[in-house]
Amino acid sequence: MSFILASSAAALAVATPIHSAEITHASNAYTASYQTESTVRFREVESRFANRPSVPVCRWQAELVVNRDVAAQGRTLAAVAKPIHRFAPISGSHAGGCSAARGQIEGEVARHNAVRKAEAVGVARRDRAVLVNELDGIHALSVKGAVTGG
């Protein structure tokens, strides 16, 4: 038995807001917003047997990530916008083509994401201290006259 790639990998990404926080730091107001982003990759393969017709199989893998965006005065701060947590990926396979199985796979991924939602919100809430430390570092680098002379 050998597997032949029948179609290239396709991806589906969906972002969902889960938490936001207002932070005042060094006389600046920041808004941190957190969202989960779910990415599903599909790969359709066909098993080939010498004496039987090929059978398509849809293999998939889904990842759930908690992302942080930070804005100050209406402008995004790219220096602190980043993924802050990645959950262990889930995967599976379904007999048949990926287009036929897509709805069922998306349902499985949605159930997984719903189970992880409380944990994702907890991760976002705990990120406040990390973000403040990162803002401290940025502020320390940008303070004018920080060099002392003797």
Backbone as a chain_set.jsonl record, in Angstrom:
{"seq": "MSFILASSAAALAVATPIHSAEITHASNAYTASYQTESTVRFREVESRFANRPSVPVCRWQAELVVNRDVAAQGRTLAAVAKPIHRFAPISGSHAGGCSAARGQIEGEVARHNAVRKAEAVGVARRDRAVLVNELDGIHALSVKGAVTGG", "coords": {"N": [[0.848, -1.173, 0.0], [0.58, 2.177, -0.84], [0.739, 5.725, -0.383], [-0.599, 8.395, -2.174], [-0.383, 11.755, -2.87], [-3.257, 13.478, -3.357], [-4.376, 15.997, -3.441], [-3.106, 19.249, -2.797], [-2.129, 20.623, 0.402], [-4.575, 22.387, 2.195], [-5.693, 25.276, 3.994], [-7.546, 26.543, 6.764], [-8.382, 29.321, 8.603], [-9.515, 30.771, 11.599], [-10.292, 33.471, 13.673], [-11.086, 34.392, 17.02], [-12.241, 36.759, 19.321], [-11.386, 36.848, 22.792], [-10.699, 38.111, 25.198], [-9.957, 41.261, 26.767], [-7.873, 43.912, 27.966], [-7.217, 46.826, 29.847], [-4.375, 48.752, 30.297], [-2.359, 50.833, 32.199], [0.665, 52.359, 31.853], [3.69, 53.869, 32.515], [2.673, 56.508, 32.088], [1.148, 56.099, 29.81], [-1.691, 54.825, 28.081], [-2.703, 51.607, 27.371], [-4.248, 49.159, 25.335], [-4.829, 45.865, 25.505], [-5.64, 43.192, 23.516], [-6.977, 39.98, 23.119], [-7.146, 37.04, 21.224], [-8.288, 33.876, 20.092], [-6.878, 31.835, 17.656], [-7.673, 29.595, 15.269], [-6.362, 27.171, 13.248], [-6.769, 25.065, 10.559], [-5.473, 22.409, 8.783], [-5.741, 20.681, 5.796], [-5.281, 17.596, 4.107], [-5.496, 15.647, 1.371], [-5.302, 12.295, 0.596], [-4.689, 9.353, -1.358], [-5.069, 5.94, -1.042], [-3.371, 3.342, -2.607], [-3.914, 0.264, -4.041], [-2.86, -2.775, -5.539], [-4.815, -4.461, -6.661], [-7.283, -3.211, -6.207], [-9.614, -0.437, -6.37], [-8.588, 3.017, -5.907], [-8.824, 4.693, -2.741], [-9.962, 7.627, -1.408], [-8.697, 9.565, 1.323], [-9.114, 11.878, 3.877], [-6.868, 13.668, 5.618], [-6.239, 15.586, 8.505], [-5.139, 18.389, 10.47], [-5.335, 20.394, 13.323], [-4.648, 23.492, 14.872], [-4.619, 25.481, 17.808], [-4.198, 28.722, 18.854], [-3.35, 31.318, 21.129], [-3.417, 34.669, 20.608], [-1.905, 37.891, 21.067], [-2.707, 41.304, 20.791], [-1.708, 44.67, 20.924], [-2.546, 48.021, 21.544], [-1.92, 51.52, 21.494], [-3.071, 54.711, 21.915], [-4.686, 54.382, 19.677], [-2.997, 53.188, 17.832], [-1.384, 50.277, 16.663], [0.947, 48.31, 18.461], [3.497, 46.745, 17.26], [5.712, 45.566, 18.389], [5.001, 44.164, 20.683], [2.937, 42.547, 19.978], [1.916, 39.297, 19.532], [1.903, 35.646, 19.308], [0.94, 34.062, 22.291], [0.469, 31.638, 23.445], [0.361, 28.217, 22.576], [-1.753, 25.581, 21.999], [-1.676, 22.003, 22.278], [-1.634, 20.365, 19.157], [-4.463, 18.939, 17.41], [-5.556, 16.081, 15.561], [-6.742, 14.091, 12.803], [-8.464, 11.711, 10.691], [-10.575, 11.153, 7.882], [-12.632, 9.019, 5.996], [-12.929, 9.367, 2.536], [-13.182, 12.32, 0.451], [-11.713, 15.561, 1.249], [-13.366, 17.79, 0.879], [-15.917, 16.752, 1.244], [-15.774, 15.949, 3.896], [-15.272, 18.22, 5.304], [-17.165, 19.853, 6.796], [-17.786, 18.158, 8.976], [-15.243, 17.894, 10.132], [-14.705, 20.574, 10.805], [-16.665, 20.861, 12.744], [-15.678, 19.109, 14.755], [-13.311, 20.468, 15.396], [-14.375, 22.895, 16.323], [-15.718, 22.001, 18.642], [-13.509, 21.152, 20.142], [-12.182, 23.627, 20.461], [-14.096, 24.988, 21.981], [-13.982, 23.557, 24.366], [-11.447, 24.273, 25.199], [-11.686, 26.984, 25.642], [-12.048, 28.311, 28.212], [-9.565, 27.824, 29.359], [-7.95, 29.198, 27.538], [-8.804, 31.844, 27.983], [-7.91, 32.123, 30.611], [-5.129, 31.974, 30.173], [-4.801, 34.349, 28.727], [-5.535, 36.259, 30.665], [-3.531, 35.854, 32.597], [-1.397, 36.834, 31.222], [-1.026, 39.525, 31.617], [0.957, 40.391, 33.518], [3.287, 39.581, 32.196], [3.132, 41.144, 29.889], [3.31, 43.732, 31.028], [5.955, 43.605, 31.974], [7.291, 43.442, 29.495], [6.592, 45.929, 28.432], [7.898, 47.522, 30.312], [10.555, 46.977, 29.59], [10.64, 48.044, 26.984], [10.085, 50.705, 27.582], [12.305, 51.351, 29.18], [14.311, 51.279, 27.261], [13.607, 53.415, 25.707], [13.735, 55.688, 27.236], [14.756, 58.969, 27.548], [17.928, 60.431, 28.146], [18.942, 58.45, 29.776], [21.499, 57.616, 30.041], [24.148, 57.921, 32.188], [26.639, 60.164, 33.214], [30.012, 60.74, 34.352]], "CA": [[0.0, 0.0, 0.0], [1.307, 3.441, -0.84], [-0.127, 6.894, -0.383], [-0.301, 9.38, -3.195], [-1.02, 13.029, -2.574], [-4.273, 13.762, -4.371], [-4.509, 17.451, -3.521], [-2.175, 19.886, -1.879], [-2.698, 21.022, 1.683], [-5.378, 23.61, 2.253], [-5.79, 25.724, 5.377], [-8.681, 27.366, 7.16], [-8.046, 30.004, 9.847], [-10.606, 31.545, 12.177], [-9.888, 34.136, 14.914], [-12.204, 34.731, 17.888], [-11.834, 37.547, 20.495], [-11.728, 36.18, 24.049], [-10.404, 38.902, 26.391], [-9.227, 42.509, 26.556], [-7.44, 44.521, 29.228], [-6.682, 48.186, 29.799], [-3.169, 48.831, 31.119], [-1.697, 52.126, 32.241], [2.085, 52.113, 32.105], [4.562, 54.999, 32.188], [1.82, 57.603, 31.6], [0.493, 55.732, 28.556], [-2.796, 53.867, 28.183], [-2.601, 50.527, 26.392], [-5.337, 48.192, 25.269], [-4.385, 44.551, 25.056], [-6.762, 42.347, 23.117], [-6.558, 38.597, 22.932], [-8.051, 36.218, 20.442], [-7.79, 32.556, 19.717], [-6.861, 31.602, 16.215], [-7.705, 28.175, 14.963], [-5.93, 26.884, 11.882], [-6.959, 23.659, 10.19], [-4.82, 22.037, 7.534], [-6.311, 19.483, 5.188], [-4.474, 16.941, 3.078], [-6.21, 14.494, 0.826], [-4.416, 11.271, 0.049], [-5.374, 8.173, -1.877], [-4.313, 4.701, -0.888], [-3.368, 2.583, -3.866], [-3.689, -1.173, -3.933], [-2.669, -3.332, -6.876], [-6.006, -5.105, -7.204], [-8.506, -2.513, -5.786], [-9.622, 0.985, -6.731], [-8.052, 3.903, -4.88], [-9.795, 5.189, -1.768], [-9.463, 8.885, -0.851], [-8.737, 9.774, 2.77], [-8.807, 13.26, 4.251], [-6.11, 13.805, 6.869], [-6.3, 16.975, 8.934], [-4.506, 18.764, 11.733], [-5.812, 21.702, 13.769], [-3.884, 24.13, 15.942], [-5.288, 26.585, 18.471], [-3.193, 29.642, 19.375], [-3.834, 32.555, 21.74], [-2.62, 35.798, 20.117], [-2.05, 39.172, 21.757], [-2.515, 42.557, 20.067], [-1.658, 45.798, 21.859], [-2.673, 49.318, 20.888], [-1.784, 52.724, 22.313], [-3.537, 55.89, 21.18], [-5.236, 53.956, 18.401], [-1.995, 52.575, 16.943], [-0.927, 48.959, 17.079], [2.359, 48.177, 18.822], [3.949, 45.464, 16.708], [6.775, 45.007, 19.223], [4.467, 43.291, 21.726], [1.866, 41.72, 19.408], [2.506, 37.994, 19.236], [1.24, 34.484, 19.905], [1.428, 33.871, 23.664], [0.285, 30.241, 23.867], [-0.085, 27.252, 21.565], [-2.257, 24.327, 22.54], [-1.235, 20.827, 21.523], [-2.494, 20.194, 17.985], [-5.289, 17.738, 17.295], [-5.567, 15.625, 14.172], [-7.571, 12.932, 12.528], [-8.655, 11.4, 9.282], [-11.928, 10.756, 7.506], [-12.718, 8.355, 4.697], [-13.526, 10.229, 1.524], [-12.48, 13.557, 0.133], [-11.734, 16.619, 2.257], [-14.517, 18.676, 0.702], [-17.07, 16.08, 1.838], [-15.581, 15.817, 5.347], [-14.926, 19.531, 5.879], [-18.128, 20.257, 7.818], [-17.599, 17.289, 10.14], [-13.951, 18.256, 10.738], [-14.881, 21.887, 11.426], [-17.433, 20.609, 13.97], [-14.755, 18.548, 15.748], [-12.406, 21.542, 15.806], [-15.171, 23.842, 17.117], [-15.915, 21.402, 19.973], [-12.21, 21.213, 20.823], [-11.939, 25.024, 20.819], [-15.027, 25.328, 23.063], [-13.447, 22.941, 25.582], [-10.23, 25.002, 25.554], [-11.937, 28.418, 25.761], [-11.769, 28.794, 29.569], [-8.109, 27.784, 29.518], [-7.408, 30.288, 26.719], [-9.084, 33.087, 28.703], [-6.968, 32.136, 31.736], [-3.811, 32.314, 29.622], [-4.835, 35.771, 28.389], [-5.54, 37.034, 31.915], [-2.208, 35.743, 33.235], [-0.403, 37.507, 30.389], [-0.9, 40.928, 32.02], [2.269, 40.608, 34.144], [4.294, 39.426, 31.147], [3.034, 42.332, 29.044], [3.864, 44.865, 31.778], [7.421, 43.46, 31.926], [7.737, 43.797, 28.152], [6.456, 47.386, 28.324], [9.012, 48.067, 31.109], [11.763, 46.879, 28.769], [10.546, 49.024, 25.896], [10.177, 52.031, 28.191], [13.693, 51.553, 29.605], [15.118, 51.554, 26.073], [13.219, 54.669, 25.075], [13.857, 56.823, 28.15], [15.793, 59.92, 27.148], [18.835, 60.819, 29.231], [19.181, 57.327, 30.68], [22.942, 57.433, 30.183], [24.693, 58.801, 33.227], [28.057, 60.471, 33.013], [30.671, 60.953, 35.614]], "C": [[0.889, 1.23, 0.0], [0.311, 4.581, -0.869], [0.336, 7.865, -1.446], [-1.068, 10.648, -2.847], [-1.981, 13.365, -3.698], [-4.526, 15.253, -4.512], [-3.579, 18.071, -2.498], [-2.901, 20.313, -0.617], [-3.466, 22.322, 1.546], [-5.492, 24.001, 3.72], [-7.028, 26.585, 5.557], [-8.31, 27.995, 8.496], [-9.22, 30.862, 10.298], [-10.118, 32.14, 13.494], [-11.136, 34.56, 15.684], [-11.705, 35.539, 19.082], [-12.269, 36.847, 21.785], [-11.535, 37.058, 25.288], [-9.759, 40.221, 25.962], [-8.907, 43.101, 27.919], [-6.903, 45.91, 28.954], [-5.509, 48.24, 30.769], [-2.627, 50.244, 31.037], [-0.261, 51.867, 32.66], [2.872, 53.326, 31.643], [3.779, 56.127, 31.504], [1.161, 57.323, 30.258], [-0.619, 54.731, 28.848], [-2.678, 52.87, 27.041], [-3.86, 49.675, 26.46], [-4.77, 46.909, 24.699], [-5.624, 43.748, 24.698], [-6.214, 40.973, 22.751], [-7.61, 37.873, 22.113], [-7.421, 34.856, 20.226], [-7.86, 32.472, 18.205], [-6.738, 30.107, 15.985], [-7.346, 27.995, 13.5], [-6.091, 25.391, 11.63], [-6.293, 23.43, 8.842], [-5.402, 20.703, 7.062], [-5.331, 18.914, 4.167], [-5.223, 15.69, 2.627], [-5.217, 13.536, 0.188], [-5.267, 10.128, -0.481], [-4.493, 6.964, -1.65], [-4.455, 3.899, -2.182], [-3.053, 1.118, -3.556], [-3.623, -1.733, -5.345], [-3.974, -3.863, -7.48], [-7.323, -4.448, -6.767], [-8.447, -1.054, -6.224], [-9.08, 1.834, -5.574], [-9.184, 4.422, -3.992], [-9.248, 6.497, -1.199], [-9.654, 8.927, 0.663], [-8.351, 11.224, 3.031], [-8.104, 13.246, 5.608], [-6.094, 15.284, 7.223], [-5.562, 17.166, 10.249], [-4.967, 20.18, 12.066], [-4.942, 22.2, 14.915], [-4.7, 25.286, 16.495], [-4.224, 27.42, 19.164], [-3.899, 30.823, 20.016], [-2.878, 33.661, 21.304], [-2.919, 37.049, 20.928], [-1.808, 40.305, 20.779], [-2.553, 43.668, 21.094], [-1.722, 47.089, 21.056], [-2.5, 50.42, 21.928], [-2.172, 53.897, 21.437], [-4.004, 55.513, 19.771], [-4.254, 53.322, 17.435], [-1.523, 51.249, 17.53], [0.566, 48.982, 17.381], [2.849, 46.797, 18.383], [4.982, 44.786, 17.599], [6.257, 44.036, 20.276], [3.272, 42.456, 21.248], [2.48, 40.388, 18.992], [1.628, 36.865, 19.752], [1.807, 34.284, 21.315], [1.261, 32.444, 24.16], [-0.191, 29.406, 22.688], [-0.543, 25.99, 22.289], [-1.706, 23.184, 21.697], [-2.172, 20.635, 20.338], [-3.344, 18.927, 18.103], [-5.309, 17.349, 15.821], [-6.474, 14.42, 14.033], [-7.632, 12.658, 11.049], [-10.093, 10.938, 9.079], [-11.863, 10.087, 6.144], [-13.433, 9.287, 3.729], [-12.717, 11.493, 1.343], [-12.637, 14.602, 1.23], [-12.935, 17.538, 2.099], [-15.771, 18.059, 1.324], [-16.973, 16.039, 3.368], [-15.393, 17.156, 6.052], [-15.872, 19.96, 7.001], [-17.978, 19.451, 9.097], [-16.3, 17.638, 10.875], [-14.074, 19.596, 11.452], [-15.692, 21.772, 12.717], [-16.559, 20.062, 15.082], [-13.826, 19.627, 16.293], [-13.151, 22.558, 16.678], [-15.423, 23.296, 18.522], [-14.632, 21.445, 20.78], [-11.938, 22.635, 21.315], [-12.847, 25.455, 21.976], [-14.535, 24.765, 24.397], [-12.24, 23.73, 26.092], [-10.467, 26.485, 25.848], [-11.595, 28.965, 27.149], [-10.267, 28.826, 29.836], [-7.451, 28.919, 28.737], [-7.635, 31.634, 27.399], [-8.148, 33.214, 29.903], [-5.557, 32.51, 31.302], [-3.751, 33.812, 29.326], [-4.792, 36.629, 29.651], [-4.184, 37.004, 32.607], [-1.125, 36.476, 32.462], [-0.162, 38.952, 30.815], [0.493, 41.216, 32.605], [3.392, 40.517, 33.111], [4.314, 40.668, 30.262], [3.611, 43.554, 29.752], [5.387, 44.796, 31.795], [7.974, 43.83, 30.555], [7.65, 45.307, 27.936], [7.542, 48.085, 29.144], [10.299, 48.073, 30.287], [11.775, 47.892, 27.636], [10.717, 50.43, 26.443], [11.623, 52.333, 28.607], [14.591, 51.887, 28.416], [14.83, 52.926, 25.475], [13.367, 55.892, 25.971], [15.031, 57.692, 27.714], [16.656, 60.254, 28.366], [19.129, 59.693, 30.205], [20.663, 57.089, 30.905], [23.453, 58.436, 31.212], [26.177, 58.991, 32.981], [28.723, 60.774, 34.335], [31.661, 62.021, 35.601]], "O": [[1.85, 1.305, 0.766], [-0.822, 4.421, -1.323], [1.531, 8.121, -1.59], [-2.265, 10.603, -2.562], [-1.576, 13.519, -4.851], [-4.857, 15.722, -5.601], [-3.302, 17.478, -1.455], [-4.131, 20.357, -0.574], [-3.035, 23.243, 0.852], [-5.396, 23.143, 4.598], [-7.489, 27.257, 4.634], [-7.957, 27.279, 9.434], [-9.836, 31.576, 9.506], [-9.592, 31.419, 14.342], [-12.114, 35.024, 15.098], [-10.827, 35.066, 19.803], [-13.378, 36.319, 21.868], [-12.137, 36.787, 26.327], [-9.098, 40.29, 24.926], [-9.591, 42.824, 28.905], [-6.221, 46.143, 27.956], [-5.63, 47.827, 31.922], [-2.454, 50.792, 29.948], [-0.002, 51.238, 33.686], [2.732, 53.761, 30.5], [4.191, 56.631, 30.459], [0.657, 58.251, 29.627], [-0.502, 53.898, 29.746], [-2.567, 53.257, 25.877], [-4.454, 49.502, 27.524], [-4.294, 46.868, 23.565], [-6.553, 43.642, 25.498], [-5.142, 40.838, 22.16], [-8.811, 38.076, 22.295], [-6.2, 34.706, 20.185], [-8.788, 32.977, 17.573], [-5.806, 29.458, 16.459], [-7.96, 28.6, 12.621], [-5.604, 24.563, 12.4], [-6.526, 24.168, 7.885], [-5.53, 19.746, 7.826], [-4.646, 19.653, 3.461], [-5.531, 14.804, 3.424], [-4.401, 13.924, -0.649], [-6.424, 9.965, -0.092], [-3.318, 6.958, -2.016], [-5.538, 3.807, -2.759], [-2.063, 0.796, -2.901], [-4.271, -1.207, -6.251], [-4.203, -3.724, -8.681], [-8.383, -5.052, -6.931], [-7.366, -0.501, -6.424], [-9.112, 1.419, -4.415], [-10.328, 4.569, -4.423], [-8.188, 6.496, -0.574], [-10.627, 8.402, 1.205], [-7.378, 11.728, 2.472], [-8.69, 12.856, 6.618], [-5.952, 16.137, 6.347], [-5.388, 16.231, 11.03], [-4.987, 21.056, 11.201], [-4.553, 21.441, 15.802], [-5.389, 25.985, 15.751], [-3.44, 26.904, 19.961], [-4.925, 31.284, 19.516], [-1.682, 33.607, 21.59], [-4.034, 37.244, 21.411], [-0.834, 40.288, 20.026], [-3.344, 43.617, 22.036], [-1.053, 47.24, 20.034], [-2.884, 50.268, 23.087], [-1.651, 54.052, 20.332], [-3.75, 56.232, 18.804], [-4.636, 52.952, 16.324], [-1.296, 51.126, 18.734], [1.35, 49.593, 16.655], [2.628, 45.804, 19.075], [5.116, 43.563, 17.57], [7.003, 43.165, 20.722], [2.666, 41.736, 22.041], [3.431, 40.344, 18.211], [0.714, 37.097, 20.544], [3.022, 34.333, 21.506], [1.841, 32.07, 25.179], [-1.038, 29.837, 21.905], [0.193, 25.414, 23.089], [-1.32, 23.378, 20.545], [-3.389, 20.731, 20.498], [-2.985, 17.979, 18.801], [-5.103, 18.189, 14.945], [-6.909, 13.82, 15.016], [-6.939, 13.292, 10.253], [-10.731, 10.404, 9.986], [-11.136, 10.528, 5.254], [-14.429, 9.918, 4.082], [-11.698, 11.701, 2.002], [-13.566, 14.543, 2.035], [-13.471, 18.021, 3.097], [-16.601, 18.781, 1.875], [-17.995, 16.091, 4.052], [-15.361, 17.205, 7.282], [-15.41, 20.39, 8.057], [-18.039, 20.012, 10.191], [-16.271, 17.672, 12.105], [-13.602, 19.743, 12.579], [-15.437, 22.501, 13.675], [-16.674, 20.494, 16.23], [-13.582, 19.698, 17.497], [-12.603, 23.03, 17.674], [-15.35, 24.046, 19.494], [-14.659, 21.743, 21.974], [-11.512, 22.827, 22.453], [-12.417, 26.205, 22.852], [-14.657, 25.417, 25.434], [-12.042, 23.837, 27.302], [-9.539, 27.179, 26.263], [-10.917, 29.987, 27.25], [-9.763, 29.755, 30.468], [-6.5, 29.534, 29.219], [-6.743, 32.483, 27.392], [-7.647, 34.303, 30.18], [-4.872, 33.273, 31.984], [-2.759, 34.468, 29.642], [-4.075, 37.629, 29.69], [-3.738, 38.018, 33.144], [-0.041, 36.715, 32.995], [0.832, 39.546, 30.399], [1.132, 42.193, 32.215], [4.342, 41.298, 33.156], [5.381, 41.181, 29.925], [4.332, 44.336, 29.133], [6.048, 45.824, 31.645], [9.022, 44.469, 30.467], [8.539, 45.897, 27.322], [8.055, 49.124, 28.729], [11.041, 49.055, 30.29], [12.797, 48.52, 27.363], [11.41, 51.255, 25.846], [12.106, 53.448, 28.406], [15.521, 52.683, 28.542], [15.685, 53.526, 24.824], [13.149, 57.017, 25.521], [16.15, 57.21, 27.536], [16.152, 60.344, 29.486], [19.525, 59.947, 31.342], [21.042, 56.423, 31.869], [23.214, 59.639, 31.106], [26.875, 58.06, 32.582], [28.048, 61.036, 35.33], [32.289, 62.294, 36.624]]}, "num_chains": 1, "name": "protein.A"}
